[in-house]
Amino acid sequence: MPHVSNEDRPVYLRLRDTIAAMILEGKVREGDALPSVRSLAAEYGANPLTVAKAYQTFQDEGLVTVRRGVGMFVSEGAAERLLDTERREFLEQRWPGIAAQIRRLGLDLDDLVGRALA
């Protein structure tokens, strides 16, 4: 599996990763409003349509609800479902390439774990 850097991914998916991290890290909790499309676009120097596309992925997955005229809010249970999805995606899509690179480079797993926990 070829290595795909974050920069190789479309901007809306990188924004989606950023929003997912906000939810998983508890910066935005269930029931909280997400930043407006315009404010997130300004913060990340992105086109508002690109931000809207990233938000649409969460809406399609039922992770956010839209209240017309009010904003977009994190749905109940979204963090848990998002965590399950992110874990599965990591293990199925990213981990095989990472594990192969670890083997190619002859890296020591105990050293890697120690560095990760430091």
XYZ file of N, CA, C and O in Angstrom:
472
model
N 0.854 -1.185 0.000
C 0.000 0.000 0.000
C 0.892 1.237 0.000
O 1.731 1.399 0.878
N 0.725 2.157 -0.947
C 1.554 3.344 -0.994
C 1.221 4.292 0.144
O 0.086 4.354 0.610
N 2.245 5.004 0.560
C 2.075 5.987 1.622
C 1.367 7.216 1.060
O 1.731 7.732 0.022
N 0.319 7.647 1.728
C -0.400 8.849 1.326
C -0.271 9.847 2.463
O -0.733 9.599 3.570
N 0.391 10.964 2.186
C 0.537 11.973 3.227
C -0.764 12.741 3.370
O -1.614 12.752 2.478
N -0.913 13.390 4.494
C -2.099 14.185 4.753
C -2.290 15.242 3.669
O -3.399 15.560 3.278
N -1.189 15.801 3.167
C -1.263 16.856 2.168
C -1.773 16.345 0.830
O -2.203 17.121 -0.007
N -1.716 15.038 0.592
C -2.201 14.450 -0.649
C -3.723 14.287 -0.649
O -4.314 14.038 -1.691
N -4.331 14.427 0.507
C -5.782 14.272 0.621
C -6.474 15.573 0.245
O -5.944 16.654 0.459
N -7.682 15.493 -0.292
C -8.426 16.716 -0.609
C -8.606 17.594 0.636
O -8.693 17.088 1.762
N -8.688 18.899 0.409
C -8.798 19.856 1.511
C -10.009 19.552 2.390
O -9.919 19.609 3.617
N -11.143 19.203 1.788
C -12.332 18.965 2.612
C -12.131 17.778 3.550
O -12.652 17.767 4.677
N -11.342 16.772 3.131
C -11.066 15.640 4.022
C -10.094 16.032 5.127
O -10.201 15.552 6.258
N -9.141 16.907 4.816
C -8.236 17.399 5.871
C -9.025 18.225 6.894
O -8.789 18.114 8.098
N -9.968 19.032 6.401
C -10.821 19.790 7.321
C -11.686 18.840 8.148
O -11.885 19.046 9.339
N -12.160 17.779 7.511
C -12.950 16.790 8.227
C -12.123 16.174 9.355
O -12.614 15.991 10.461
N -10.862 15.875 9.073
C -9.965 15.338 10.106
C -9.829 16.312 11.269
O -9.814 15.913 12.433
N -9.718 17.593 10.950
C -9.584 18.632 11.978
C -10.839 18.696 12.840
O -10.764 18.757 14.070
N -11.998 18.663 12.197
C -13.267 18.706 12.929
C -13.433 17.445 13.768
O -13.847 17.508 14.928
N -13.085 16.293 13.198
C -13.162 15.030 13.944
C -12.278 15.093 15.176
O -12.677 14.658 16.262
N -11.074 15.652 15.028
C -10.161 15.776 16.169
C -10.773 16.675 17.243
O -10.645 16.393 18.441
N -11.449 17.747 16.838
C -12.099 18.637 17.804
C -13.127 17.871 18.627
O -13.232 18.063 19.848
N -13.877 16.992 17.972
C -14.894 16.206 18.667
C -14.242 15.141 19.549
O -14.593 14.992 20.726
N -13.264 14.414 18.999
C -12.623 13.335 19.757
C -11.820 13.850 20.945
O -11.707 13.160 21.961
N -11.254 15.049 20.821
C -10.475 15.629 21.922
C -11.345 16.375 22.918
O -10.845 16.919 23.900
N -12.657 16.424 22.684
C -13.574 17.081 23.610
C -13.590 18.591 23.511
O -14.154 19.260 24.370
N -12.994 19.154 22.472
C -13.041 20.611 22.289
C -14.450 21.046 21.911
O -14.851 22.168 22.191
N -15.168 20.151 21.234
C -16.580 20.354 20.912
C -17.285 19.088 21.382
O -16.980 17.990 20.918
N -18.194 19.238 22.321
C -18.857 18.079 22.922
C -20.254 17.868 22.328
O -20.785 18.738 21.652
N -20.811 16.716 22.626
C -22.161 16.411 22.176
C -23.107 17.514 22.628
O -23.068 17.939 23.775
N -23.919 18.002 21.698
C -24.859 19.083 21.996
C -24.287 20.470 21.741
O -25.030 21.439 21.658
N -22.959 20.568 21.621
C -22.320 21.856 21.347
C -22.462 22.225 19.873
O -22.507 21.359 19.004
N -22.463 23.515 19.635
C -22.475 24.008 18.261
C -21.068 23.912 17.678
O -20.083 24.185 18.365
N -20.988 23.522 16.420
C -19.717 23.572 15.695
C -19.495 25.018 15.255
O -20.450 25.787 15.120
N -18.240 25.405 15.025
C -17.998 26.747 14.501
C -18.760 26.926 13.180
O -18.968 25.965 12.445
N -19.161 28.153 12.903
C -19.874 28.401 11.651
C -18.956 28.108 10.467
O -17.733 28.126 10.596
N -19.573 27.848 9.329
C -18.806 27.598 8.106
C -17.871 28.766 7.842
O -16.682 28.583 7.557
N -18.386 29.972 7.940
C -17.571 31.159 7.652
C -16.401 31.306 8.625
O -15.291 31.616 8.210
N -16.652 31.081 9.915
C -15.563 31.249 10.885
C -14.487 30.179 10.712
O -13.295 30.472 10.808
N -14.900 28.936 10.451
C -13.913 27.870 10.244
C -13.131 28.120 8.953
O -11.922 27.909 8.909
N -13.818 28.594 7.924
C -13.142 28.907 6.662
C -12.105 29.998 6.880
O -10.969 29.898 6.395
N -12.463 31.025 7.628
C -11.515 32.116 7.898
C -10.337 31.614 8.722
O -9.184 31.956 8.449
N -10.610 30.790 9.732
C -9.553 30.278 10.615
C -8.530 29.436 9.861
O -7.335 29.503 10.138
N -8.997 28.638 8.893
C -8.097 27.737 8.175
C -7.761 28.210 6.761
O -7.096 27.499 6.011
N -8.212 29.396 6.398
C -7.909 29.932 5.080
C -8.489 29.077 3.964
O -7.871 28.906 2.924
N -9.677 28.540 4.207
C -10.323 27.649 3.234
C -11.536 28.335 2.618
O -12.085 29.286 3.176
N -11.955 27.815 1.504
C -13.163 28.288 0.849
C -14.364 27.822 1.687
O -14.415 26.656 2.096
N -15.339 28.682 1.941
C -16.522 28.260 2.709
C -17.242 27.049 2.101
O -17.777 26.219 2.842
N -17.234 26.917 0.789
C -17.872 25.745 0.170
C -17.133 24.461 0.527
O -17.742 23.399 0.669
N -15.818 24.562 0.695
C -15.015 23.400 1.084
C -15.338 23.000 2.523
O -15.475 21.821 2.837
N -15.473 23.997 3.392
C -15.854 23.723 4.784
C -17.252 23.101 4.821
O -17.487 22.121 5.539
N -18.158 23.648 4.031
C -19.516 23.104 3.983
C -19.506 21.646 3.530
O -20.259 20.822 4.056
N -18.628 21.313 2.594
C -18.517 19.926 2.121
C -18.005 19.018 3.246
O -18.488 17.897 3.419
N -17.049 19.511 4.028
C -16.539 18.736 5.168
C -17.655 18.520 6.189
O -17.846 17.404 6.689
N -18.395 19.582 6.481
C -19.511 19.460 7.428
C -20.576 18.498 6.905
O -21.190 17.771 7.668
N -20.788 18.493 5.588
C -21.800 17.629 5.002
C -21.486 16.155 5.269
O -22.391 15.352 5.476
N -20.193 15.806 5.310
C -19.832 14.413 5.592
C -20.308 13.999 6.978
O -20.766 12.877 7.167
N -20.224 14.924 7.940
C -20.688 14.627 9.301
C -22.209 14.532 9.341
O -22.771 13.691 10.035
N -22.859 15.410 8.576
C -24.315 15.382 8.512
C -24.790 14.077 7.873
O -25.714 13.440 8.377
N -24.126 13.655 6.796
C -24.485 12.404 6.118
C -24.337 11.198 7.036
O -25.075 10.218 6.907
N -23.371 11.267 7.949
C -23.116 10.160 8.875
C -23.966 10.258 10.142
O -23.855 9.409 11.029
N -24.777 11.303 10.242
C -25.631 11.479 11.418
C -24.872 11.916 12.658
O -25.358 11.750 13.771
N -23.681 12.463 12.468
C -22.865 12.892 13.607
C -23.174 14.317 14.046
O -22.790 14.722 15.148
N -23.843 15.068 13.185
C -24.254 16.428 13.526
C -25.697 16.629 13.083
O -26.198 15.937 12.203
N -26.356 17.568 13.738
C -27.700 17.961 13.336
C -27.687 19.441 13.017
O -26.925 20.211 13.613
N -28.517 19.815 12.070
C -28.612 21.210 11.656
C -29.894 21.796 12.218
O -30.964 21.199 12.097
N -29.746 22.940 12.849
C -30.912 23.699 13.305
C -30.949 24.949 12.443
O -30.095 25.830 12.596
N -31.892 24.988 11.545
C -31.993 26.089 10.589
C -31.944 27.442 11.291
O -32.660 27.674 12.258
N -31.063 28.282 10.796
C -30.935 29.628 11.346
C -30.152 29.703 12.636
O -29.900 30.789 13.155
N -29.775 28.542 13.183
C -29.058 28.521 14.458
C -27.648 27.992 14.277
O -26.681 28.579 14.759
N -27.515 26.853 13.591
C -26.193 26.288 13.378
C -26.208 24.773 13.331
O -27.257 24.144 13.271
N -25.007 24.233 13.390
C -24.814 22.791 13.329
C -24.311 22.334 14.701
O -23.402 22.924 15.260
N -24.905 21.253 15.203
C -24.612 20.781 16.552
C -24.176 19.319 16.531
O -24.688 18.522 15.744
N -23.252 18.979 17.438
C -22.771 17.606 17.550
C -23.894 16.748 18.129
O -24.467 17.068 19.171
N -24.219 15.670 17.444
C -25.295 14.771 17.852
C -24.902 13.942 19.064
O -23.717 13.679 19.307
N -25.913 13.490 19.780
C -25.681 12.592 20.911
C -25.093 11.285 20.391
O -25.533 10.747 19.387
N -24.063 10.793 21.041
C -23.398 9.552 20.648
C -22.398 9.721 19.515
O -21.771 8.752 19.104
N -22.234 10.950 19.018
C -21.345 11.192 17.871
C -19.896 10.855 18.195
O -19.212 10.238 17.377
N -19.429 11.244 19.367
C -18.023 11.014 19.700
C -17.706 9.522 19.726
O -16.684 9.093 19.179
N -18.580 8.734 20.309
C -18.354 7.286 20.384
C -18.380 6.655 18.989
O -17.524 5.851 18.647
N -19.358 7.033 18.179
C -19.442 6.490 16.811
C -18.254 6.937 15.971
O -17.706 6.145 15.197
N -17.859 8.195 16.142
C -16.713 8.712 15.401
C -15.443 7.982 15.816
O -14.623 7.619 14.969
N -15.276 7.732 17.107
C -14.109 7.006 17.590
C -14.050 5.603 16.986
O -12.997 5.164 16.520
N -15.187 4.922 16.960
C -15.234 3.577 16.348
C -14.837 3.637 14.876
O -14.044 2.816 14.412
N -15.377 4.596 14.154
C -15.077 4.737 12.725
C -13.612 5.066 12.502
O -12.964 4.486 11.627
N -13.076 6.009 13.278
C -11.681 6.423 13.126
C -10.728 5.279 13.454
O -9.719 5.091 12.776
N -11.042 4.516 14.496
C -10.201 3.371 14.854
C -10.187 2.338 13.730
O -9.130 1.835 13.345
N -11.380 2.017 13.221
C -11.490 1.031 12.146
C -10.735 1.506 10.903
O -9.972 0.756 10.298
N -10.901 2.779 10.537
C -10.215 3.333 9.371
C -8.700 3.278 9.566
O -7.962 2.909 8.653
N -8.225 3.607 10.773
C -6.789 3.567 11.047
C -6.259 2.148 10.895
O -5.255 1.916 10.214
N -6.936 1.190 11.531
C -6.458 -0.188 11.515
C -6.531 -0.831 10.132
O -5.650 -1.607 9.765
N -7.551 -0.482 9.357
C -7.713 -1.101 8.042
C -6.968 -0.366 6.934
O -6.485 -1.001 5.996
N -6.872 0.949 7.021
C -6.298 1.727 5.929
C -4.861 2.198 6.186
O -4.032 2.141 5.301
N -4.603 2.699 7.386
C -3.283 3.279 7.653
C -2.294 2.293 8.266
O -1.124 2.290 7.914
N -2.761 1.491 9.224
C -1.852 0.626 9.978
C -1.054 -0.342 9.105
O 0.141 -0.510 9.323
N -1.650 -0.988 8.109
C -0.844 -1.917 7.304
C 0.390 -1.247 6.687
O 1.482 -1.828 6.691
N 0.251 -0.025 6.192
C 1.393 0.695 5.622
C 2.405 1.085 6.679
O 3.622 1.012 6.455
N 1.922 1.487 7.844
C 2.813 1.857 8.946
C 3.579 0.624 9.429
O 4.797 0.675 9.630
N 2.865 -0.494 9.594
C 3.510 -1.727 10.053
C 4.568 -2.184 9.049
O 5.665 -2.603 9.439
N 4.262 -2.068 7.765
C 5.236 -2.454 6.736
C 6.470 -1.559 6.804
O 7.599 -2.036 6.675
N 6.265 -0.271 7.028
C 7.409 0.643 7.118
C 8.241 0.355 8.367
O 9.470 0.413 8.327
N 7.591 0.020 9.472
C 8.307 -0.350 10.696
C 9.213 -1.549 10.415
O 10.388 -1.560 10.807
N 8.663 -2.556 9.722
C 9.460 -3.744 9.386
C 10.611 -3.380 8.445
O 11.741 -3.828 8.651
N 10.340 -2.587 7.407
C 11.383 -2.199 6.438
C 12.535 -1.470 7.111
O 13.691 -1.656 6.762
N 12.197 -0.630 8.074
C 13.221 0.172 8.746
C 13.864 -0.557 9.921
O 14.814 -0.047 10.511
N 13.348 -1.730 10.261
C 13.915 -2.497 11.365
C 13.780 -1.787 12.703
O 14.657 -1.892 13.556
N 12.694 -1.060 12.872
C 12.488 -0.316 14.120
C 12.084 -1.250 15.247
O 11.406 -2.248 15.027
N 12.504 -0.903 16.450
C 12.207 -1.686 17.642
C 10.863 -1.227 18.217
O 10.676 -0.045 18.515
N 9.928 -2.171 18.374
C 8.592 -1.824 18.858
C 8.608 -1.250 20.275
O 7.863 -0.324 20.575
N 9.467 -1.794 21.153
C 9.538 -1.271 22.517
C 10.004 0.177 22.506
O 9.483 1.017 23.260
N 10.978 0.496 21.637
C 11.461 1.871 21.517
C 10.345 2.787 21.003
O 10.147 3.889 21.498
N 9.591 2.315 20.004
C 8.498 3.106 19.458
C 7.427 3.379 20.507
O 6.934 4.503 20.634
N 7.064 2.360 21.271
C 6.055 2.524 22.322
C 6.578 3.491 23.378
O 5.854 4.379 23.836
N 7.834 3.352 23.760
C 8.428 4.260 24.729
C 8.400 5.707 24.271
O 8.079 6.618 25.033
N 8.704 5.916 23.004
C 8.666 7.285 22.448
C 7.235 7.818 22.411
O 7.003 8.991 22.651
N 6.288 6.958 22.071
C 4.891 7.390 21.984
C 4.340 7.777 23.354
O 3.514 8.685 23.455
N 4.819 7.110 24.384
C 4.320 7.380 25.733
C 5.089 8.460 26.456
O 4.700 8.888 27.540
N 6.199 8.888 25.880
C 7.049 9.918 26.532
C 6.409 11.280 26.494
O 5.603 11.625 25.718
